[in-house]
Each structure stands twice: as C-alpha cells, then as structure tokens.
Amino acid sequence: MTQLDPAIAEIETRWKAAGILGLYDGCNLPSGGPVSRERARNVRGLFYPKPVLDTGTIEKLEIDGPHGPIPIRIVWPYNSVSSVASAREKPQSTLVYFHGGGWVVGDLDSHEAHAVRIANEAQCVVVNVDYRLAPEFKFPVPVDDCWFATQWAYKNIDRLGANKARFAVGGDSAGGNFAAVMALLCRDNGIALAAQLLLYPATDTTKIGERDLREAYFNDHANQSLDPRASPLLAKSHVGLAPTILGVGPYDFLYRDNLAYVAVLKAAGVPLVYREYATLNHGFFSYTAISKDSERAAIELCHDFRKRFESAGS
C-alpha cells in the first residue's frame, strides 16, 4: 500500500502533539455544537489553511426554507460574468453544493475555497448552501434545508447557469451524503441532473462509529439511520440516478463505505467516474494548500465534472 502523503500525515502528528480533542468529542451535548465548530475553525487555521485562489463574484443571499432562512452564496467562476450581466461567456452549468463537517461543523466560510475551485475548474455557477447543523437541528431538518435549496436553484436556474440540462448536485463527506440523497430525491421528483459530484461521501449512516456524532445527528439512531434520506446506500433502487463522479483515498475512514456505494451504482447501470487516490485520506479537498497530491486530485475531479457538464449538452 502506498504511503499516506507526508504533508497530511504531519497534520495528524501535530494534532496529537497539540493535545487537541477530536472534532466531534462532546458534540452531542447541549453546548457541543458551538464548541465543536470553534475547535474545527482553530484546527483549520493551525494545520490546513485555505488555498489562495482567483475568485469571481460571490453573491450572498438568504432563501426562505421550511425551517427558516437558509443562507447561500452564489459563486461565479473567475473572469466570468455574474447573473446581473449578459454575455456569451456566462457559464451555463450550475452546481448546488453541500459542505462537509459531520453534520455538526463547517459553514460557508470553511468551504468557500471548495466552491471557488469547482466554479473555476468546472466553469460552473456554484450555489453553496448553509444548511442547519446538529445537534441543534437533527435529522431530517438539514435534509429538508438541502432539498429546499436544490429546488430553489432549479426553479431559479435563469439567474444561475440558465441551462437546466447542466444542473448538478455535489458535496464532500456529510455534504456528499446530502448530495447523494438529493440525487435520489431529484430522480423521484422529476428533476433531471447532469451529474452528482461525490467527494468521499458518507452513504451508510448505520455504520457511524462515533457515539457522540450519532447522538448529535439522530434522535433515534437505530431507526432513523435506516432512512434512505440518511443512508442513500439503503435506497430500494439506484437505477436512473445521475451520472456520478466519486473520489476517495484508501486512508479514508469512509473508504469501504464508498466502495459499497460504487458497487451499487455500477450494479444499477449508473454512469460512473471513480477516482481512487493512493496517498490520500478523508478531507483531501481541504488540504490543497499544503498537499500537492490533494491539489492534483481536486483539479482532476473538477475536470471530470466539467466534462460531464459538457456532455450534457449546450
């Protein structure tokens, strides 16, 4: 087995040496959400800062969701025109993106660089969604937020990429979980997707190993985790799902989860681009400023995504 990228291995070494708790330790407590989020911000600042990327227009909005306002950021590719203008170079493609963070941490700021990179490399408009977080908002409230944002983007496609044939969902980790669930809901509700971009997604929440995390997200883990809106792997059928781009590394704790999802997608005849990155672990899209292997992987996945958009038609 190829060695874990030394730049990433160093993060783990420094994290342990600093004596910092795991991101989700105590996250199920009444005050656990804010504590975990502050810890996550500190860890990012100490060990893997954001990459510096050319950034296009970013529009900040709130949309009225079923549980209250949902903040979103509409990220345009660098050197493109925004929705307030009209030009031939305006991107046609639209991605609704859901950030990772174990359903507990992460926000629009932590994953803005993800959205910017995807927008630039895939030449698409990215709708970055700030869904509600656990433990304050348990399943299925965050799913409801994501589904509402997906429908909003589809209904408002004219102010985004403007081409319904180039409409997609995507996300990383817990956000990849939401993206896979959205792909199921879109299929079942008549929204044709050009693609789903799944970055090391969580697809089977029955296997969440951390008790604190289970209790933070679910009111009743034993029953709710069996719901396909929590575990898309457990959907009755995966036939007819959107073409999929999925990337993961063998050092990822979700590696076997991802292999299982790849298997059901293949069995269902879903068009699939599967990328396995031998030196990478969970969260590599966040490590592009410190890890060349992570940067190369992120760019390759974005280019795969762009090709899928282009094949969907003009």
PDB file of N, CA, C and O in Angstrom, residues 225-259:
ATOM      1  N   SER A 225     -31.356   6.075  10.971  1.00  0.00           N
ATOM      2  CA  SER A 225     -30.223   5.841  10.073  1.00  0.00           C
ATOM      3  C   SER A 225     -30.571   4.882   8.938  1.00  0.00           C
ATOM      4  O   SER A 225     -29.846   4.797   7.950  1.00  0.00           O
ATOM      5  N   LEU A 226     -31.686   4.156   9.077  1.00  0.00           N
ATOM      6  CA  LEU A 226     -32.128   3.249   8.016  1.00  0.00           C
ATOM      7  C   LEU A 226     -32.891   3.966   6.911  1.00  0.00           C
ATOM      8  O   LEU A 226     -33.131   3.394   5.851  1.00  0.00           O
ATOM      9  N   ASP A 227     -33.269   5.198   7.150  1.00  0.00           N
ATOM     10  CA  ASP A 227     -33.989   6.003   6.166  1.00  0.00           C
ATOM     11  C   ASP A 227     -33.046   6.329   5.005  1.00  0.00           C
ATOM     12  O   ASP A 227     -31.923   6.801   5.237  1.00  0.00           O
ATOM     13  N   PRO A 228     -33.449   6.098   3.754  1.00  0.00           N
ATOM     14  CA  PRO A 228     -32.573   6.441   2.622  1.00  0.00           C
ATOM     15  C   PRO A 228     -32.179   7.914   2.571  1.00  0.00           C
ATOM     16  O   PRO A 228     -31.166   8.252   1.951  1.00  0.00           O
ATOM     17  N   ARG A 229     -32.961   8.789   3.228  1.00  0.00           N
ATOM     18  CA  ARG A 229     -32.563  10.195   3.294  1.00  0.00           C
ATOM     19  C   ARG A 229     -31.387  10.401   4.247  1.00  0.00           C
ATOM     20  O   ARG A 229     -30.764  11.465   4.237  1.00  0.00           O
ATOM     21  N   ALA A 230     -31.082   9.389   5.048  1.00  0.00           N
ATOM     22  CA  ALA A 230     -29.893   9.404   5.898  1.00  0.00           C
ATOM     23  C   ALA A 230     -28.801   8.512   5.333  1.00  0.00           C
ATOM     24  O   ALA A 230     -27.616   8.831   5.420  1.00  0.00           O
ATOM     25  N   SER A 231     -29.214   7.378   4.766  1.00  0.00           N
ATOM     26  CA  SER A 231     -28.279   6.391   4.211  1.00  0.00           C
ATOM     27  C   SER A 231     -28.661   6.073   2.767  1.00  0.00           C
ATOM     28  O   SER A 231     -29.394   5.110   2.497  1.00  0.00           O
ATOM     29  N   PRO A 232     -28.200   6.868   1.815  1.00  0.00           N
ATOM     30  CA  PRO A 232     -28.588   6.631   0.418  1.00  0.00           C
ATOM     31  C   PRO A 232     -28.197   5.255  -0.101  1.00  0.00           C
ATOM     32  O   PRO A 232     -28.808   4.755  -1.042  1.00  0.00           O
ATOM     33  N   LEU A 233     -27.207   4.623   0.520  1.00  0.00           N
ATOM     34  CA  LEU A 233     -26.846   3.263   0.132  1.00  0.00           C
ATOM     35  C   LEU A 233     -28.035   2.321   0.275  1.00  0.00           C
ATOM     36  O   LEU A 233     -28.158   1.335  -0.467  1.00  0.00           O
ATOM     37  N   LEU A 234     -28.940   2.627   1.215  1.00  0.00           N
ATOM     38  CA  LEU A 234     -30.047   1.727   1.536  1.00  0.00           C
ATOM     39  C   LEU A 234     -31.305   2.012   0.721  1.00  0.00           C
ATOM     40  O   LEU A 234     -32.347   1.413   0.985  1.00  0.00           O
ATOM     41  N   ALA A 235     -31.235   2.900  -0.259  1.00  0.00           N
ATOM     42  CA  ALA A 235     -32.386   3.151  -1.120  1.00  0.00           C
ATOM     43  C   ALA A 235     -32.797   1.861  -1.821  1.00  0.00           C
ATOM     44  O   ALA A 235     -31.962   1.004  -2.139  1.00  0.00           O
ATOM     45  N   LYS A 236     -34.095   1.711  -2.081  1.00  0.00           N
ATOM     46  CA  LYS A 236     -34.599   0.484  -2.708  1.00  0.00           C
ATOM     47  C   LYS A 236     -34.015   0.279  -4.097  1.00  0.00           C
ATOM     48  O   LYS A 236     -33.808  -0.853  -4.534  1.00  0.00           O
ATOM     49  N   SER A 237     -33.780   1.375  -4.795  1.00  0.00           N
ATOM     50  CA  SER A 237     -33.229   1.271  -6.148  1.00  0.00           C
ATOM     51  C   SER A 237     -32.324   2.463  -6.420  1.00  0.00           C
ATOM     52  O   SER A 237     -32.602   3.582  -5.976  1.00  0.00           O
ATOM     53  N   HIS A 238     -31.250   2.204  -7.146  1.00  0.00           N
ATOM     54  CA  HIS A 238     -30.351   3.270  -7.590  1.00  0.00           C
ATOM     55  C   HIS A 238     -30.389   3.435  -9.106  1.00  0.00           C
ATOM     56  O   HIS A 238     -29.621   4.208  -9.672  1.00  0.00           O
ATOM     57  N   VAL A 239     -31.296   2.714  -9.728  1.00  0.00           N
ATOM     58  CA  VAL A 239     -31.451   2.808 -11.177  1.00  0.00           C
ATOM     59  C   VAL A 239     -31.934   4.211 -11.530  1.00  0.00           C
ATOM     60  O   VAL A 239     -32.822   4.769 -10.875  1.00  0.00           O
ATOM     61  N   GLY A 240     -31.347   4.782 -12.579  1.00  0.00           N
ATOM     62  CA  GLY A 240     -31.783   6.084 -13.052  1.00  0.00           C
ATOM     63  C   GLY A 240     -31.172   7.263 -12.337  1.00  0.00           C
ATOM     64  O   GLY A 240     -31.557   8.410 -12.599  1.00  0.00           O
ATOM     65  N   LEU A 241     -30.216   7.010 -11.442  1.00  0.00           N
ATOM     66  CA  LEU A 241     -29.556   8.134 -10.773  1.00  0.00           C
ATOM     67  C   LEU A 241     -28.630   8.867 -11.748  1.00  0.00           C
ATOM     68  O   LEU A 241     -28.217   8.332 -12.776  1.00  0.00           O
ATOM     69  N   ALA A 242     -28.306  10.080 -11.382  1.00  0.00           N
ATOM     70  CA  ALA A 242     -27.467  10.920 -12.240  1.00  0.00           C
ATOM     71  C   ALA A 242     -26.072  10.323 -12.400  1.00  0.00           C
ATOM     72  O   ALA A 242     -25.549   9.669 -11.480  1.00  0.00           O
ATOM     73  N   PRO A 243     -25.449  10.567 -13.560  1.00  0.00           N
ATOM     74  CA  PRO A 243     -24.045  10.193 -13.717  1.00  0.00           C
ATOM     75  C   PRO A 243     -23.222  10.729 -12.547  1.00  0.00           C
ATOM     76  O   PRO A 243     -23.436  11.849 -12.085  1.00  0.00           O
ATOM     77  N   THR A 244     -22.281   9.909 -12.077  1.00  0.00           N
ATOM     78  CA  THR A 244     -21.609  10.173 -10.812  1.00  0.00           C
ATOM     79  C   THR A 244     -20.104  10.300 -10.997  1.00  0.00           C
ATOM     80  O   THR A 244     -19.492   9.494 -11.701  1.00  0.00           O
ATOM     81  N   ILE A 245     -19.528  11.300 -10.337  1.00  0.00           N
ATOM     82  CA  ILE A 245     -18.079  11.408 -10.185  1.00  0.00           C
ATOM     83  C   ILE A 245     -17.805  11.238  -8.702  1.00  0.00           C
ATOM     84  O   ILE A 245     -18.316  12.005  -7.882  1.00  0.00           O
ATOM     85  N   LEU A 246     -17.023  10.218  -8.335  1.00  0.00           N
ATOM     86  CA  LEU A 246     -16.753   9.939  -6.926  1.00  0.00           C
ATOM     87  C   LEU A 246     -15.255   9.792  -6.723  1.00  0.00           C
ATOM     88  O   LEU A 246     -14.601   9.036  -7.440  1.00  0.00           O
ATOM     89  N   GLY A 247     -14.731  10.519  -5.720  1.00  0.00           N
ATOM     90  CA  GLY A 247     -13.314  10.448  -5.402  1.00  0.00           C
ATOM     91  C   GLY A 247     -13.085  10.142  -3.935  1.00  0.00           C
ATOM     92  O   GLY A 247     -13.753  10.703  -3.063  1.00  0.00           O
ATOM     93  N   VAL A 248     -12.119   9.239  -3.670  1.00  0.00           N
ATOM     94  CA  VAL A 248     -11.815   8.841  -2.294  1.00  0.00           C
ATOM     95  C   VAL A 248     -10.383   8.300  -2.253  1.00  0.00           C
ATOM     96  O   VAL A 248      -9.818   7.935  -3.298  1.00  0.00           O
ATOM     97  N   GLY A 249      -9.798   8.250  -1.074  1.00  0.00           N
ATOM     98  CA  GLY A 249      -8.485   7.650  -0.882  1.00  0.00           C
ATOM     99  C   GLY A 249      -8.562   6.456   0.044  1.00  0.00           C
ATOM    100  O   GLY A 249      -9.463   6.370   0.882  1.00  0.00           O
ATOM    101  N   PRO A 250      -7.633   5.514  -0.048  1.00  0.00           N
ATOM    102  CA  PRO A 250      -7.691   4.302   0.779  1.00  0.00           C
ATOM    103  C   PRO A 250      -7.434   4.552   2.261  1.00  0.00           C
ATOM    104  O   PRO A 250      -7.740   3.689   3.091  1.00  0.00           O
ATOM    105  N   TYR A 251      -6.886   5.717   2.616  1.00  0.00           N
ATOM    106  CA  TYR A 251      -6.679   6.043   4.025  1.00  0.00           C
ATOM    107  C   TYR A 251      -7.907   6.710   4.643  1.00  0.00           C
ATOM    108  O   TYR A 251      -7.882   7.125   5.796  1.00  0.00           O
ATOM    109  N   ASP A 252      -8.962   6.797   3.895  1.00  0.00           N
ATOM    110  CA  ASP A 252     -10.202   7.427   4.359  1.00  0.00           C
ATOM    111  C   ASP A 252     -11.001   6.427   5.202  1.00  0.00           C
ATOM    112  O   ASP A 252     -11.166   5.271   4.816  1.00  0.00           O
ATOM    113  N   PHE A 253     -11.520   6.885   6.342  1.00  0.00           N
ATOM    114  CA  PHE A 253     -12.344   6.003   7.166  1.00  0.00           C
ATOM    115  C   PHE A 253     -13.662   5.652   6.473  1.00  0.00           C
ATOM    116  O   PHE A 253     -14.357   4.710   6.883  1.00  0.00           O
ATOM    117  N   LEU A 254     -14.015   6.375   5.413  1.00  0.00           N
ATOM    118  CA  LEU A 254     -15.209   6.062   4.628  1.00  0.00           C
ATOM    119  C   LEU A 254     -14.877   5.277   3.353  1.00  0.00           C
ATOM    120  O   LEU A 254     -15.733   5.128   2.481  1.00  0.00           O
ATOM    121  N   TYR A 255     -13.659   4.779   3.251  1.00  0.00           N
ATOM    122  CA  TYR A 255     -13.230   4.100   2.023  1.00  0.00           C
ATOM    123  C   TYR A 255     -14.132   2.909   1.678  1.00  0.00           C
ATOM    124  O   TYR A 255     -14.640   2.803   0.554  1.00  0.00           O
ATOM    125  N   ARG A 256     -14.385   2.028   2.647  1.00  0.00           N
ATOM    126  CA  ARG A 256     -15.224   0.860   2.366  1.00  0.00           C
ATOM    127  C   ARG A 256     -16.672   1.280   2.098  1.00  0.00           C
ATOM    128  O   ARG A 256     -17.362   0.676   1.261  1.00  0.00           O
ATOM    129  N   ASP A 257     -17.128   2.284   2.796  1.00  0.00           N
ATOM    130  CA  ASP A 257     -18.451   2.861   2.537  1.00  0.00           C
ATOM    131  C   ASP A 257     -18.539   3.293   1.080  1.00  0.00           C
ATOM    132  O   ASP A 257     -19.520   2.995   0.382  1.00  0.00           O
ATOM    133  N   ASN A 258     -17.506   3.976   0.604  1.00  0.00           N
ATOM    134  CA  ASN A 258     -17.513   4.465  -0.775  1.00  0.00           C
ATOM    135  C   ASN A 258     -17.439   3.331  -1.784  1.00  0.00           C
ATOM    136  O   ASN A 258     -18.099   3.367  -2.833  1.00  0.00           O
ATOM    137  N   LEU A 259     -16.643   2.305  -1.480  1.00  0.00           N
ATOM    138  CA  LEU A 259     -16.589   1.152  -2.379  1.00  0.00           C
ATOM    139  C   LEU A 259     -17.953   0.479  -2.476  1.00  0.00           C
ATOM    140  O   LEU A 259     -18.353   0.022  -3.561  1.00  0.00           O
TER     141      LEU A 259
END
